[in-house]
Amino acid sequence: AKRVFPANVRMFVVIVVCMVGVLQLALYYSRRNWEIKQAKATTQSRSPSSMDVASRIPKKDIREEISSAESGPVETDGKMARKAVMLARKGTAAENAGNYEEAVKKYREALDMWPHLTPVWAQLGRVYIQLKEYPRAQGALQRAVEIDPNSVDALNDLGAAHLYQNRNERALECFEKALKIDSKCESALYNRALCQMALSSRTNAMASFEQYVQQVPDEPRALKEMAFLLAGDGHYDQALEKLEAAMKKLPDWPGLYFDAAAAAVLADRMDEAFRYLERAEALTSARVVYQVYQEPAFKLTRSTERGKAFEQNLIERAKQPPSGTSKTVTWVNSRTPQISASTSFLSLSSTTGTN
């Protein structure tokens, strides 16, 4: 029994030593594998540069992008835009035919389909001006300016919409902006002058009209307004010269003769005043001349013997049936509408009168 025990002990020690060796070897390889994996993980976890990202993202051929865009939403948008343009053309045709209500309908349909059409917003605004729907015109033209702030036509027409609503300061801002973009814009020059007149800035208004007539020589409306400014400053003879020049350009505009008659009265040139009234009657009627003759400009003239006789003859002729169709002047609006001439000598009163 004493010999067996040591043998068993030796066997046990050998087994333990072997197990420890195997365990150490296993631990060594396990640690080694762990270190290798950790090194790989560290390498893969680096923050890549932008160059790395770009190289890892596959580049799409540009032709594929164009093809995809054409077959995607862009194609649908293109079709809608083309339909909107066709509707706008129908609106333009209706506008040119004088059917403004139909033009508004077509323009609205076009813009509901494709609201990025700046010219259509501007056209819609112009039609609203024709319909005297000035707040709506202002809204449409404001949208046109927002889309294209450098549109001279839209800025001018927006100013016109403001001016028709007596928003003179806002109107002047629009005209000035238009002229900063295009200093030779005839419509903006003319409308700025009218706006300055409304603001009682007579000197600036005259300067604007002079700048305008340099580009459009002897334009009747501008000459008429310039004559009014001259008469307001007491330069009656010069006012008559401007009106005579306007008559040569547009001899069938009755308003020129009425203003000339009033200016002649102010200048104490009574014979000429009656001749101008007679020429106006040839273009209108005795009834129209009688109504104009009741204006303040002819108050003292009516109190003279000749003035009373002229008035009585007018009454007699007005009672007669019209002999023909009276003539009127219709202004052909340009593509960019201007404010119509609105001033008149008929509100001016003379302080002298002769028999």
mmCIF file of C-alpha atoms in Angstrom:
data_model
loop_
_atom_site.group_PDB
_atom_site.id
_atom_site.type_symbol
_atom_site.label_atom_id
_atom_site.label_comp_id
_atom_site.label_asym_id
_atom_site.label_seq_id
_atom_site.Cartn_x
_atom_site.Cartn_y
_atom_site.Cartn_z
ATOM 1 C CA ALA A 1 0.000 0.000 0.000
ATOM 2 C CA LYS A 2 2.892 2.343 0.760
ATOM 3 C CA ARG A 3 4.357 1.886 -2.823
ATOM 4 C CA VAL A 4 1.043 2.369 -4.647
ATOM 5 C CA PHE A 5 0.383 5.821 -3.180
ATOM 6 C CA PRO A 6 3.558 7.476 -4.536
ATOM 7 C CA ALA A 7 2.944 6.023 -7.996
ATOM 8 C CA ASN A 8 -0.539 7.432 -8.015
ATOM 9 C CA VAL A 9 0.805 10.773 -6.895
ATOM 10 C CA ARG A 10 3.308 10.907 -9.735
ATOM 11 C CA MET A 11 0.606 10.084 -12.283
ATOM 12 C CA PHE A 12 -1.579 12.845 -10.882
ATOM 13 C CA VAL A 13 1.237 15.383 -11.083
ATOM 14 C CA VAL A 14 1.997 14.481 -14.686
ATOM 15 C CA ILE A 15 -1.658 14.842 -15.654
ATOM 16 C CA VAL A 16 -1.880 18.234 -13.938
ATOM 17 C CA VAL A 17 1.275 19.479 -15.632
ATOM 18 C CA CYS A 18 -0.019 18.413 -19.047
ATOM 19 C CA MET A 19 -3.374 20.072 -18.453
ATOM 20 C CA VAL A 20 -1.663 23.293 -17.371
ATOM 21 C CA GLY A 21 0.495 23.228 -20.507
ATOM 22 C CA VAL A 22 -2.477 22.662 -22.771
ATOM 23 C CA LEU A 23 -4.371 25.453 -21.001
ATOM 24 C CA GLN A 24 -1.466 27.888 -21.422
ATOM 25 C CA LEU A 25 -1.165 26.991 -25.078
ATOM 26 C CA ALA A 26 -4.897 27.520 -25.556
ATOM 27 C CA LEU A 27 -4.699 30.847 -23.776
ATOM 28 C CA TYR A 28 -1.772 31.901 -25.960
ATOM 29 C CA TYR A 29 -3.574 31.184 -29.216
ATOM 30 C CA SER A 30 -6.776 32.697 -27.925
ATOM 31 C CA ARG A 31 -4.983 35.892 -26.983
ATOM 32 C CA ARG A 32 -3.206 35.962 -30.309
ATOM 33 C CA ASN A 33 -6.437 35.596 -32.237
ATOM 34 C CA TRP A 34 -8.035 38.302 -30.134
ATOM 35 C CA GLU A 35 -5.164 40.718 -30.872
ATOM 36 C CA ILE A 36 -5.427 40.056 -34.634
ATOM 37 C CA LYS A 37 -9.184 40.646 -34.609
ATOM 38 C CA GLN A 38 -8.792 43.794 -32.528
ATOM 39 C CA ALA A 39 -6.215 45.152 -34.958
ATOM 40 C CA LYS A 40 -8.589 44.568 -37.898
ATOM 41 C CA ALA A 41 -11.470 46.144 -36.059
ATOM 42 C CA THR A 42 -9.380 49.208 -35.274
ATOM 43 C CA THR A 43 -8.343 49.562 -38.917
ATOM 44 C CA GLN A 44 -11.936 49.311 -40.177
ATOM 45 C CA SER A 45 -13.293 51.776 -37.610
ATOM 46 C CA ARG A 46 -11.173 54.748 -38.854
ATOM 47 C CA SER A 47 -13.186 57.811 -39.959
ATOM 48 C CA PRO A 48 -12.847 57.791 -43.744
ATOM 49 C CA SER A 49 -12.011 61.000 -45.618
ATOM 50 C CA SER A 50 -14.287 62.589 -48.217
ATOM 51 C CA MET A 51 -12.105 61.059 -50.866
ATOM 52 C CA ASP A 52 -12.786 57.644 -49.391
ATOM 53 C CA VAL A 53 -16.524 58.243 -49.389
ATOM 54 C CA ALA A 54 -16.478 59.422 -52.977
ATOM 55 C CA SER A 55 -14.516 56.381 -54.040
ATOM 56 C CA ARG A 56 -16.905 54.032 -52.321
ATOM 57 C CA ILE A 57 -20.057 55.562 -53.781
ATOM 58 C CA PRO A 58 -20.604 54.231 -57.290
ATOM 59 C CA LYS A 59 -20.838 57.118 -59.784
ATOM 60 C CA LYS A 60 -23.973 57.244 -61.875
ATOM 61 C CA ASP A 61 -23.565 57.992 -65.533
ATOM 62 C CA ILE A 62 -24.856 61.538 -66.348
ATOM 63 C CA ARG A 63 -26.836 60.167 -69.269
ATOM 64 C CA GLU A 64 -28.690 57.908 -66.888
ATOM 65 C CA GLU A 65 -29.554 60.920 -64.722
ATOM 66 C CA ILE A 66 -30.888 62.846 -67.725
ATOM 67 C CA SER A 67 -32.883 59.847 -68.869
ATOM 68 C CA SER A 68 -34.297 59.385 -65.385
ATOM 69 C CA ALA A 69 -35.259 63.062 -65.146
ATOM 70 C CA GLU A 70 -36.979 63.022 -68.527
ATOM 71 C CA SER A 71 -38.972 59.942 -67.616
ATOM 72 C CA GLY A 72 -39.804 61.193 -64.133
ATOM 73 C CA PRO A 73 -41.600 64.247 -62.687
ATOM 74 C CA VAL A 74 -39.873 66.650 -65.106
ATOM 75 C CA GLU A 75 -41.766 65.147 -67.998
ATOM 76 C CA THR A 76 -45.041 65.647 -66.172
ATOM 77 C CA ASP A 77 -44.108 69.238 -65.334
ATOM 78 C CA GLY A 78 -43.143 69.864 -68.951
ATOM 79 C CA LYS A 79 -46.516 68.666 -70.167
ATOM 80 C CA MET A 80 -48.282 70.891 -67.637
ATOM 81 C CA ALA A 81 -46.165 73.870 -68.680
ATOM 82 C CA ARG A 82 -46.980 73.295 -72.351
ATOM 83 C CA LYS A 83 -50.687 73.060 -71.566
ATOM 84 C CA ALA A 84 -50.440 76.255 -69.537
ATOM 85 C CA VAL A 85 -48.760 78.037 -72.448
ATOM 86 C CA MET A 86 -51.534 76.904 -74.801
ATOM 87 C CA LEU A 87 -54.155 78.249 -72.403
ATOM 88 C CA ALA A 88 -52.245 81.520 -72.146
ATOM 89 C CA ARG A 89 -52.228 81.832 -75.931
ATOM 90 C CA LYS A 90 -55.989 81.421 -75.951
ATOM 91 C CA GLY A 91 -56.152 84.147 -73.335
ATOM 92 C CA THR A 92 -54.037 86.434 -75.508
ATOM 93 C CA ALA A 93 -56.299 85.797 -78.476
ATOM 94 C CA ALA A 94 -59.335 86.664 -76.355
ATOM 95 C CA GLU A 95 -57.586 89.802 -75.064
ATOM 96 C CA ASN A 96 -56.733 90.953 -78.582
ATOM 97 C CA ALA A 97 -60.367 90.411 -79.576
ATOM 98 C CA GLY A 98 -61.499 92.597 -76.685
ATOM 99 C CA ASN A 99 -63.052 89.677 -74.802
ATOM 100 C CA TYR A 100 -61.414 90.508 -71.488
ATOM 101 C CA GLU A 101 -63.577 88.265 -69.322
ATOM 102 C CA GLU A 102 -62.602 85.233 -71.400
ATOM 103 C CA ALA A 103 -58.982 86.344 -71.335
ATOM 104 C CA VAL A 104 -59.041 86.454 -67.540
ATOM 105 C CA LYS A 105 -60.534 82.959 -67.446
ATOM 106 C CA LYS A 106 -57.838 81.478 -69.687
ATOM 107 C CA TYR A 107 -55.005 83.279 -67.936
ATOM 108 C CA ARG A 108 -56.275 82.059 -64.560
ATOM 109 C CA GLU A 109 -56.503 78.488 -65.822
ATOM 110 C CA ALA A 110 -52.961 78.707 -67.180
ATOM 111 C CA LEU A 111 -51.590 80.042 -63.912
ATOM 112 C CA ASP A 112 -53.452 77.474 -61.821
ATOM 113 C CA MET A 113 -51.729 74.802 -63.888
ATOM 114 C CA TRP A 114 -48.273 76.427 -63.985
ATOM 115 C CA PRO A 115 -47.879 79.487 -61.714
ATOM 116 C CA HIS A 116 -44.293 80.265 -62.760
ATOM 117 C CA LEU A 117 -45.236 82.041 -66.002
ATOM 118 C CA THR A 118 -44.216 85.624 -65.305
ATOM 119 C CA PRO A 119 -45.547 87.043 -68.615
ATOM 120 C CA VAL A 120 -48.967 85.535 -67.954
ATOM 121 C CA TRP A 121 -49.197 87.191 -64.545
ATOM 122 C CA ALA A 122 -48.315 90.467 -66.256
ATOM 123 C CA GLN A 123 -50.894 89.897 -68.999
ATOM 124 C CA LEU A 124 -53.536 89.085 -66.407
ATOM 125 C CA GLY A 125 -52.733 92.317 -64.595
ATOM 126 C CA ARG A 126 -53.065 94.340 -67.806
ATOM 127 C CA VAL A 127 -56.457 92.802 -68.538
ATOM 128 C CA TYR A 128 -57.623 93.642 -65.019
ATOM 129 C CA ILE A 129 -56.553 97.244 -65.683
ATOM 130 C CA GLN A 130 -58.677 97.225 -68.830
ATOM 131 C CA LEU A 131 -61.585 95.968 -66.721
ATOM 132 C CA LYS A 132 -60.830 98.677 -64.120
ATOM 133 C CA GLU A 133 -60.389 96.010 -61.469
ATOM 134 C CA TYR A 134 -57.344 97.742 -60.069
ATOM 135 C CA PRO A 135 -56.870 95.807 -56.786
ATOM 136 C CA ARG A 136 -56.825 92.532 -58.724
ATOM 137 C CA ALA A 137 -54.494 94.055 -61.285
ATOM 138 C CA GLN A 138 -52.190 95.090 -58.477
ATOM 139 C CA GLY A 139 -52.166 91.553 -57.046
ATOM 140 C CA ALA A 140 -51.373 89.896 -60.371
ATOM 141 C CA LEU A 141 -48.672 92.391 -61.286
ATOM 142 C CA GLN A 142 -47.127 92.181 -57.830
ATOM 143 C CA ARG A 143 -46.790 88.439 -58.349
ATOM 144 C CA ALA A 144 -45.129 89.037 -61.718
ATOM 145 C CA VAL A 145 -42.628 91.408 -60.106
ATOM 146 C CA GLU A 146 -41.900 88.926 -57.321
ATOM 147 C CA ILE A 147 -41.047 86.254 -59.886
ATOM 148 C CA ASP A 148 -39.045 88.632 -62.077
ATOM 149 C CA PRO A 149 -37.993 91.822 -60.218
ATOM 150 C CA ASN A 150 -36.278 93.121 -63.373
ATOM 151 C CA SER A 151 -39.382 93.066 -65.563
ATOM 152 C CA VAL A 152 -39.718 96.675 -66.711
ATOM 153 C CA ASP A 153 -43.179 96.114 -68.162
ATOM 154 C CA ALA A 154 -44.496 94.512 -64.981
ATOM 155 C CA LEU A 155 -43.055 97.305 -62.824
ATOM 156 C CA ASN A 156 -44.587 99.966 -65.054
ATOM 157 C CA ASP A 157 -47.991 98.296 -65.050
ATOM 158 C CA LEU A 158 -47.866 97.763 -61.287
ATOM 159 C CA GLY A 159 -47.231 101.484 -60.963
ATOM 160 C CA ALA A 160 -50.214 102.156 -63.215
ATOM 161 C CA ALA A 161 -52.422 99.978 -60.995
ATOM 162 C CA HIS A 162 -51.283 101.974 -57.954
ATOM 163 C CA LEU A 163 -51.774 105.282 -59.753
ATOM 164 C CA TYR A 164 -55.339 104.393 -60.732
ATOM 165 C CA GLN A 165 -56.002 103.837 -57.023
ATOM 166 C CA ASN A 166 -54.436 107.208 -56.120
ATOM 167 C CA ARG A 167 -51.506 105.489 -54.421
ATOM 168 C CA ASN A 168 -49.187 108.025 -55.953
ATOM 169 C CA GLU A 169 -46.116 107.445 -53.802
ATOM 170 C CA ARG A 170 -46.193 103.685 -54.392
ATOM 171 C CA ALA A 171 -46.761 104.285 -58.092
ATOM 172 C CA LEU A 172 -43.782 106.604 -58.327
ATOM 173 C CA GLU A 173 -41.559 103.994 -56.675
ATOM 174 C CA CYS A 174 -42.541 101.462 -59.341
ATOM 175 C CA PHE A 175 -41.892 103.866 -62.213
ATOM 176 C CA GLU A 176 -38.513 104.854 -60.762
ATOM 177 C CA LYS A 177 -37.498 101.192 -60.412
ATOM 178 C CA ALA A 178 -38.511 100.526 -64.004
ATOM 179 C CA LEU A 179 -36.464 103.488 -65.225
ATOM 180 C CA LYS A 180 -33.410 102.371 -63.262
ATOM 181 C CA ILE A 181 -33.506 99.165 -65.269
ATOM 182 C CA ASP A 182 -34.362 100.861 -68.571
ATOM 183 C CA SER A 183 -33.950 104.632 -68.555
ATOM 184 C CA LYS A 184 -35.598 104.896 -71.990
ATOM 185 C CA CYS A 185 -38.806 103.043 -71.174
ATOM 186 C CA GLU A 186 -41.387 105.332 -72.779
ATOM 187 C CA SER A 187 -44.362 104.111 -70.764
ATOM 188 C CA ALA A 188 -42.560 104.522 -67.449
ATOM 189 C CA LEU A 189 -41.380 108.028 -68.419
ATOM 190 C CA TYR A 190 -44.877 109.125 -69.370
ATOM 191 C CA ASN A 191 -46.525 107.575 -66.325
ATOM 192 C CA ARG A 192 -43.885 108.971 -63.987
ATOM 193 C CA ALA A 193 -44.682 112.450 -65.290
ATOM 194 C CA LEU A 194 -48.393 111.949 -64.650
ATOM 195 C CA CYS A 195 -47.613 110.639 -61.192
ATOM 196 C CA GLN A 196 -45.471 113.685 -60.444
ATOM 197 C CA MET A 197 -48.349 115.882 -61.570
ATOM 198 C CA ALA A 198 -50.641 114.067 -59.160
ATOM 199 C CA LEU A 199 -48.102 114.742 -56.418
ATOM 200 C CA SER A 200 -48.046 118.458 -57.399
ATOM 201 C CA SER A 201 -44.405 118.187 -58.405
ATOM 202 C CA ARG A 202 -44.846 120.352 -61.478
ATOM 203 C CA THR A 203 -41.182 121.016 -62.211
ATOM 204 C CA ASN A 204 -40.273 117.339 -62.085
ATOM 205 C CA ALA A 205 -43.338 116.480 -64.156
ATOM 206 C CA MET A 206 -42.333 118.916 -66.882
ATOM 207 C CA ALA A 207 -38.794 117.510 -66.893
ATOM 208 C CA SER A 208 -40.165 113.981 -67.257
ATOM 209 C CA PHE A 209 -42.438 115.014 -70.130
ATOM 210 C CA GLU A 210 -39.544 116.736 -71.875
ATOM 211 C CA GLN A 211 -37.471 113.580 -71.512
ATOM 212 C CA TYR A 212 -40.390 111.604 -72.905
ATOM 213 C CA VAL A 213 -40.951 113.791 -75.981
ATOM 214 C CA GLN A 214 -37.253 113.547 -76.807
ATOM 215 C CA GLN A 215 -37.924 109.887 -77.496
ATOM 216 C CA VAL A 216 -41.447 110.326 -78.873
ATOM 217 C CA PRO A 217 -41.421 113.745 -80.595
ATOM 218 C CA ASP A 218 -44.696 115.676 -80.690
ATOM 219 C CA GLU A 219 -46.659 112.907 -78.959
ATOM 220 C CA PRO A 220 -50.141 114.474 -78.539
ATOM 221 C CA ARG A 221 -50.905 113.278 -75.017
ATOM 222 C CA ALA A 222 -47.603 114.511 -73.655
ATOM 223 C CA LEU A 223 -48.001 117.865 -75.427
ATOM 224 C CA LYS A 224 -51.464 118.218 -73.924
ATOM 225 C CA GLU A 225 -50.155 117.612 -70.422
ATOM 226 C CA MET A 226 -47.230 119.952 -70.936
ATOM 227 C CA ALA A 227 -49.650 122.634 -72.110
ATOM 228 C CA PHE A 228 -51.647 122.188 -68.911
ATOM 229 C CA LEU A 229 -48.505 122.659 -66.811
ATOM 230 C CA LEU A 230 -47.544 125.763 -68.763
ATOM 231 C CA ALA A 231 -51.021 127.249 -68.395
ATOM 232 C CA GLY A 232 -50.952 126.530 -64.674
ATOM 233 C CA ASP A 233 -47.822 128.668 -64.463
ATOM 234 C CA GLY A 234 -49.453 131.468 -66.479
ATOM 235 C CA HIS A 235 -47.655 130.744 -69.766
ATOM 236 C CA TYR A 236 -50.810 130.709 -71.880
ATOM 237 C CA ASP A 237 -49.221 131.483 -75.218
ATOM 238 C CA GLN A 238 -46.714 128.657 -74.811
ATOM 239 C CA ALA A 239 -49.544 126.361 -73.774
ATOM 240 C CA LEU A 240 -51.401 127.184 -76.992
ATOM 241 C CA GLU A 241 -48.260 126.420 -79.012
ATOM 242 C CA LYS A 242 -48.078 122.948 -77.454
ATOM 243 C CA LEU A 243 -51.762 122.322 -78.155
ATOM 244 C CA GLU A 244 -51.412 123.465 -81.763
ATOM 245 C CA ALA A 245 -48.505 121.049 -82.202
ATOM 246 C CA ALA A 246 -50.657 118.266 -80.779
ATOM 247 C CA MET A 247 -53.501 119.140 -83.185
ATOM 248 C CA LYS A 248 -51.167 118.701 -86.128
ATOM 249 C CA LYS A 249 -50.376 115.190 -84.950
ATOM 250 C CA LEU A 250 -53.936 114.283 -83.994
ATOM 251 C CA PRO A 251 -56.424 116.698 -85.582
ATOM 252 C CA ASP A 252 -59.480 114.606 -84.658
ATOM 253 C CA TRP A 253 -59.079 114.763 -80.858
ATOM 254 C CA PRO A 254 -61.846 117.081 -79.564
ATOM 255 C CA GLY A 255 -60.197 117.469 -76.166
ATOM 256 C CA LEU A 256 -57.350 119.412 -77.715
ATOM 257 C CA TYR A 257 -59.733 122.035 -79.077
ATOM 258 C CA PHE A 258 -61.636 122.353 -75.815
ATOM 259 C CA ASP A 259 -58.384 122.893 -73.922
ATOM 260 C CA ALA A 260 -57.153 125.323 -76.557
ATOM 261 C CA ALA A 261 -60.398 127.306 -76.263
ATOM 262 C CA ALA A 262 -59.957 127.518 -72.487
ATOM 263 C CA ALA A 263 -56.305 128.517 -72.860
ATOM 264 C CA ALA A 264 -57.271 131.194 -75.389
ATOM 265 C CA VAL A 265 -59.780 132.613 -72.919
ATOM 266 C CA LEU A 266 -57.085 132.726 -70.246
ATOM 267 C CA ALA A 267 -54.811 134.497 -72.718
ATOM 268 C CA ASP A 268 -57.610 136.968 -73.538
ATOM 269 C CA ARG A 269 -57.696 135.769 -77.150
ATOM 270 C CA MET A 270 -61.456 135.463 -77.454
ATOM 271 C CA ASP A 271 -61.715 135.167 -81.231
ATOM 272 C CA GLU A 272 -59.464 132.144 -81.164
ATOM 273 C CA ALA A 273 -61.424 130.660 -78.268
ATOM 274 C CA PHE A 274 -64.657 130.660 -80.261
ATOM 275 C CA ARG A 275 -62.894 129.222 -83.319
ATOM 276 C CA TYR A 276 -61.562 126.348 -81.252
ATOM 277 C CA LEU A 277 -65.057 125.664 -79.896
ATOM 278 C CA GLU A 278 -66.469 125.640 -83.416
ATOM 279 C CA ARG A 279 -63.824 123.144 -84.521
ATOM 280 C CA ALA A 280 -64.656 120.983 -81.516
ATOM 281 C CA GLU A 281 -68.327 121.062 -82.474
ATOM 282 C CA ALA A 282 -67.446 119.761 -85.920
ATOM 283 C CA LEU A 283 -65.868 116.740 -84.236
ATOM 284 C CA THR A 284 -68.608 116.196 -81.641
ATOM 285 C CA SER A 285 -71.976 117.949 -81.499
ATOM 286 C CA ALA A 286 -73.587 121.185 -80.376
ATOM 287 C CA ARG A 287 -74.900 119.383 -77.295
ATOM 288 C CA VAL A 288 -71.402 118.302 -76.251
ATOM 289 C CA VAL A 289 -69.959 121.783 -76.825
ATOM 290 C CA TYR A 290 -72.808 123.321 -74.819
ATOM 291 C CA GLN A 291 -72.017 121.028 -71.880
ATOM 292 C CA VAL A 292 -68.328 121.929 -72.040
ATOM 293 C CA TYR A 293 -69.186 125.618 -72.370
ATOM 294 C CA GLN A 294 -70.780 125.477 -68.904
ATOM 295 C CA GLU A 295 -67.418 124.659 -67.301
ATOM 296 C CA PRO A 296 -65.673 127.240 -65.021
ATOM 297 C CA ALA A 297 -63.124 128.105 -67.706
ATOM 298 C CA PHE A 298 -65.847 129.864 -69.737
ATOM 299 C CA LYS A 299 -67.698 131.535 -66.876
ATOM 300 C CA LEU A 300 -66.694 135.103 -67.731
ATOM 301 C CA THR A 301 -66.985 134.405 -71.443
ATOM 302 C CA ARG A 302 -70.634 133.449 -71.006
ATOM 303 C CA SER A 303 -71.308 136.797 -69.363
ATOM 304 C CA THR A 304 -70.197 138.784 -72.434
ATOM 305 C CA GLU A 305 -72.576 139.736 -75.240
ATOM 306 C CA ARG A 306 -70.725 137.587 -77.730
ATOM 307 C CA GLY A 307 -70.580 134.748 -75.248
ATOM 308 C CA LYS A 308 -74.342 134.916 -74.669
ATOM 309 C CA ALA A 309 -75.017 134.899 -78.399
ATOM 310 C CA PHE A 310 -72.716 131.930 -78.903
ATOM 311 C CA GLU A 311 -74.469 130.012 -76.138
ATOM 312 C CA GLN A 312 -77.927 130.763 -77.591
ATOM 313 C CA ASN A 313 -76.838 129.511 -80.996
ATOM 314 C CA LEU A 314 -75.500 126.351 -79.385
ATOM 315 C CA ILE A 315 -78.873 125.747 -77.761
ATOM 316 C CA GLU A 316 -80.655 126.134 -81.079
ATOM 317 C CA ARG A 317 -78.295 123.757 -82.853
ATOM 318 C CA ALA A 318 -78.493 121.261 -80.001
ATOM 319 C CA LYS A 319 -82.264 121.042 -80.508
ATOM 320 C CA GLN A 320 -81.800 119.911 -84.087
ATOM 321 C CA PRO A 321 -81.504 116.207 -84.891
ATOM 322 C CA PRO A 322 -77.909 115.069 -85.389
ATOM 323 C CA SER A 323 -76.772 115.312 -88.996
ATOM 324 C CA GLY A 324 -74.288 112.442 -88.785
ATOM 325 C CA THR A 325 -72.116 110.341 -86.574
ATOM 326 C CA SER A 326 -69.887 112.328 -84.289
ATOM 327 C CA LYS A 327 -66.205 111.563 -84.363
ATOM 328 C CA THR A 328 -64.298 110.291 -81.378
ATOM 329 C CA VAL A 329 -60.708 109.357 -80.807
ATOM 330 C CA THR A 330 -59.818 105.928 -79.507
ATOM 331 C CA TRP A 331 -56.344 105.470 -78.142
ATOM 332 C CA VAL A 332 -54.661 102.268 -79.179
ATOM 333 C CA ASN A 333 -52.978 100.949 -76.041
ATOM 334 C CA SER A 334 -49.431 99.749 -76.374
ATOM 335 C CA ARG A 335 -48.439 96.341 -75.106
ATOM 336 C CA THR A 336 -47.602 98.087 -71.877
ATOM 337 C CA PRO A 337 -50.573 100.326 -71.043
ATOM 338 C CA GLN A 338 -50.108 103.919 -69.994
ATOM 339 C CA ILE A 339 -52.386 106.034 -67.890
ATOM 340 C CA SER A 340 -54.717 108.072 -70.089
ATOM 341 C CA ALA A 341 -54.321 111.820 -70.156
ATOM 342 C CA SER A 342 -56.544 113.108 -67.386
ATOM 343 C CA THR A 343 -55.896 116.813 -66.904
ATOM 344 C CA SER A 344 -58.061 119.504 -68.439
ATOM 345 C CA PHE A 345 -58.110 123.274 -68.683
ATOM 346 C CA LEU A 346 -61.851 123.282 -68.125
ATOM 347 C CA SER A 347 -61.508 123.552 -64.359
ATOM 348 C CA LEU A 348 -59.397 126.706 -64.672
ATOM 349 C CA SER A 349 -61.139 130.021 -64.298
ATOM 350 C CA SER A 350 -60.292 133.237 -66.080
ATOM 351 C CA THR A 351 -60.153 136.505 -64.226
ATOM 352 C CA THR A 352 -60.747 138.760 -67.196
ATOM 353 C CA GLY A 353 -63.223 138.874 -70.026
ATOM 354 C CA THR A 354 -63.889 141.018 -73.073
ATOM 355 C CA ASN A 355 -66.883 141.805 -75.170
#
